[in-house]
Amino acid sequence: MQLEPANVKPSIMRLKRARGQIDAVIRMLESGEECETAVTQLAAAAKAIDRAGYSIIATGLKQCYTQEGPEAIDTEKMEKLFLSLA
């Protein structure tokens, strides 16, 4: 199923923010910053990526449900997608 870009815009913004955090972590490591600061930023980026993933799955599920009906949802596929983020 194709996702509408407008529907996943919050996920796109979250991923862009995470990209900025990862860039910041790289700069910190290259300049010899404190370990705790770098790890804190890395954890924030990881959480943002996870949330974006769950949001994308939820958006796809909602879109499929409303456009094709509940019988069109492949529950095994949905389970695999959710578990891939766990």
Short mmCIF file of C-alpha atoms in Angstrom, two decimals:
data_model
loop_
_atom_site.label_atom_id
_atom_site.label_comp_id
_atom_site.label_asym_id
_atom_site.label_seq_id
_atom_site.Cartn_x
_atom_site.Cartn_y
_atom_site.Cartn_z
CA MET A 1 0.00 0.00 0.00
CA GLN A 2 1.24 3.46 -0.89
CA LEU A 3 1.18 5.97 1.96
CA GLU A 4 0.07 9.51 1.27
CA PRO A 5 2.98 11.91 1.99
CA ALA A 6 0.63 14.30 3.81
CA ASN A 7 -0.44 11.50 6.16
CA VAL A 8 3.11 10.66 7.19
CA LYS A 9 4.38 14.23 7.46
CA PRO A 10 4.69 14.03 11.28
CA SER A 11 6.85 10.91 10.85
CA ILE A 12 8.99 12.65 8.26
CA MET A 13 9.54 15.58 10.62
CA ARG A 14 10.41 13.22 13.46
CA LEU A 15 12.94 11.40 11.27
CA LYS A 16 14.53 14.67 10.17
CA ARG A 17 14.88 15.66 13.82
CA ALA A 18 16.47 12.27 14.56
CA ARG A 19 18.88 12.78 11.65
CA GLY A 20 19.94 16.07 13.24
CA GLN A 21 20.45 14.35 16.58
CA ILE A 22 22.57 11.64 14.97
CA ASP A 23 24.66 14.28 13.19
CA ALA A 24 25.14 15.98 16.57
CA VAL A 25 26.28 12.70 18.14
CA ILE A 26 28.82 12.19 15.36
CA ARG A 27 30.17 15.72 15.90
CA MET A 28 30.35 15.09 19.66
CA LEU A 29 32.32 11.90 19.19
CA GLU A 30 34.66 13.49 16.67
CA SER A 31 35.37 16.41 19.00
CA GLY A 32 35.82 14.31 22.14
CA GLU A 33 32.68 15.36 24.03
CA GLU A 34 31.49 13.66 27.19
CA CYS A 35 30.21 10.12 26.76
CA GLU A 36 27.03 10.78 28.73
CA THR A 37 25.97 13.66 26.48
CA ALA A 38 26.55 11.67 23.30
CA VAL A 39 24.68 8.63 24.62
CA THR A 40 21.76 10.79 25.77
CA GLN A 41 21.45 12.30 22.29
CA LEU A 42 21.78 8.86 20.71
CA ALA A 43 18.99 7.50 22.92
CA ALA A 44 16.77 10.43 21.94
CA ALA A 45 17.42 9.74 18.25
CA ALA A 46 16.67 6.05 18.67
CA LYS A 47 13.38 6.83 20.42
CA ALA A 48 12.41 9.29 17.67
CA ILE A 49 13.12 6.67 15.00
CA ASP A 50 11.06 4.06 16.86
CA ARG A 51 8.14 6.45 17.27
CA ALA A 52 8.28 7.33 13.58
CA GLY A 53 8.17 3.64 12.71
CA TYR A 54 5.13 3.00 14.90
CA SER A 55 3.44 6.09 13.53
CA ILE A 56 4.02 4.94 9.94
CA ILE A 57 2.56 1.51 10.71
CA ALA A 58 -0.45 3.06 12.45
CA THR A 59 -1.03 5.43 9.54
CA GLY A 60 -0.84 2.58 7.04
CA LEU A 61 -3.21 0.46 9.12
CA LYS A 62 -5.69 3.32 9.41
CA GLN A 63 -5.47 4.06 5.69
CA CYS A 64 -5.96 0.40 4.76
CA TYR A 65 -8.88 0.05 7.18
CA THR A 66 -10.70 3.11 5.88
CA GLN A 67 -10.03 2.52 2.17
CA GLU A 68 -10.32 -1.25 1.91
CA GLY A 69 -12.14 -2.36 5.04
CA PRO A 70 -11.07 -4.51 7.99
CA GLU A 71 -10.95 -7.74 5.98
CA ALA A 72 -8.14 -6.33 3.81
CA ILE A 73 -5.75 -6.09 6.77
CA ASP A 74 -3.11 -8.80 6.81
CA THR A 75 -2.72 -9.31 10.55
CA GLU A 76 0.37 -11.50 10.19
CA LYS A 77 2.09 -8.82 8.14
CA MET A 78 1.10 -6.17 10.71
CA GLU A 79 2.47 -8.31 13.53
CA LYS A 80 5.79 -8.72 11.71
CA LEU A 81 6.03 -4.98 11.14
CA PHE A 82 5.39 -4.20 14.80
CA LEU A 83 7.81 -6.88 15.96
CA SER A 84 10.51 -5.57 13.62
CA LEU A 85 10.50 -2.38 15.70
CA ALA A 86 10.61 -4.17 19.03
#
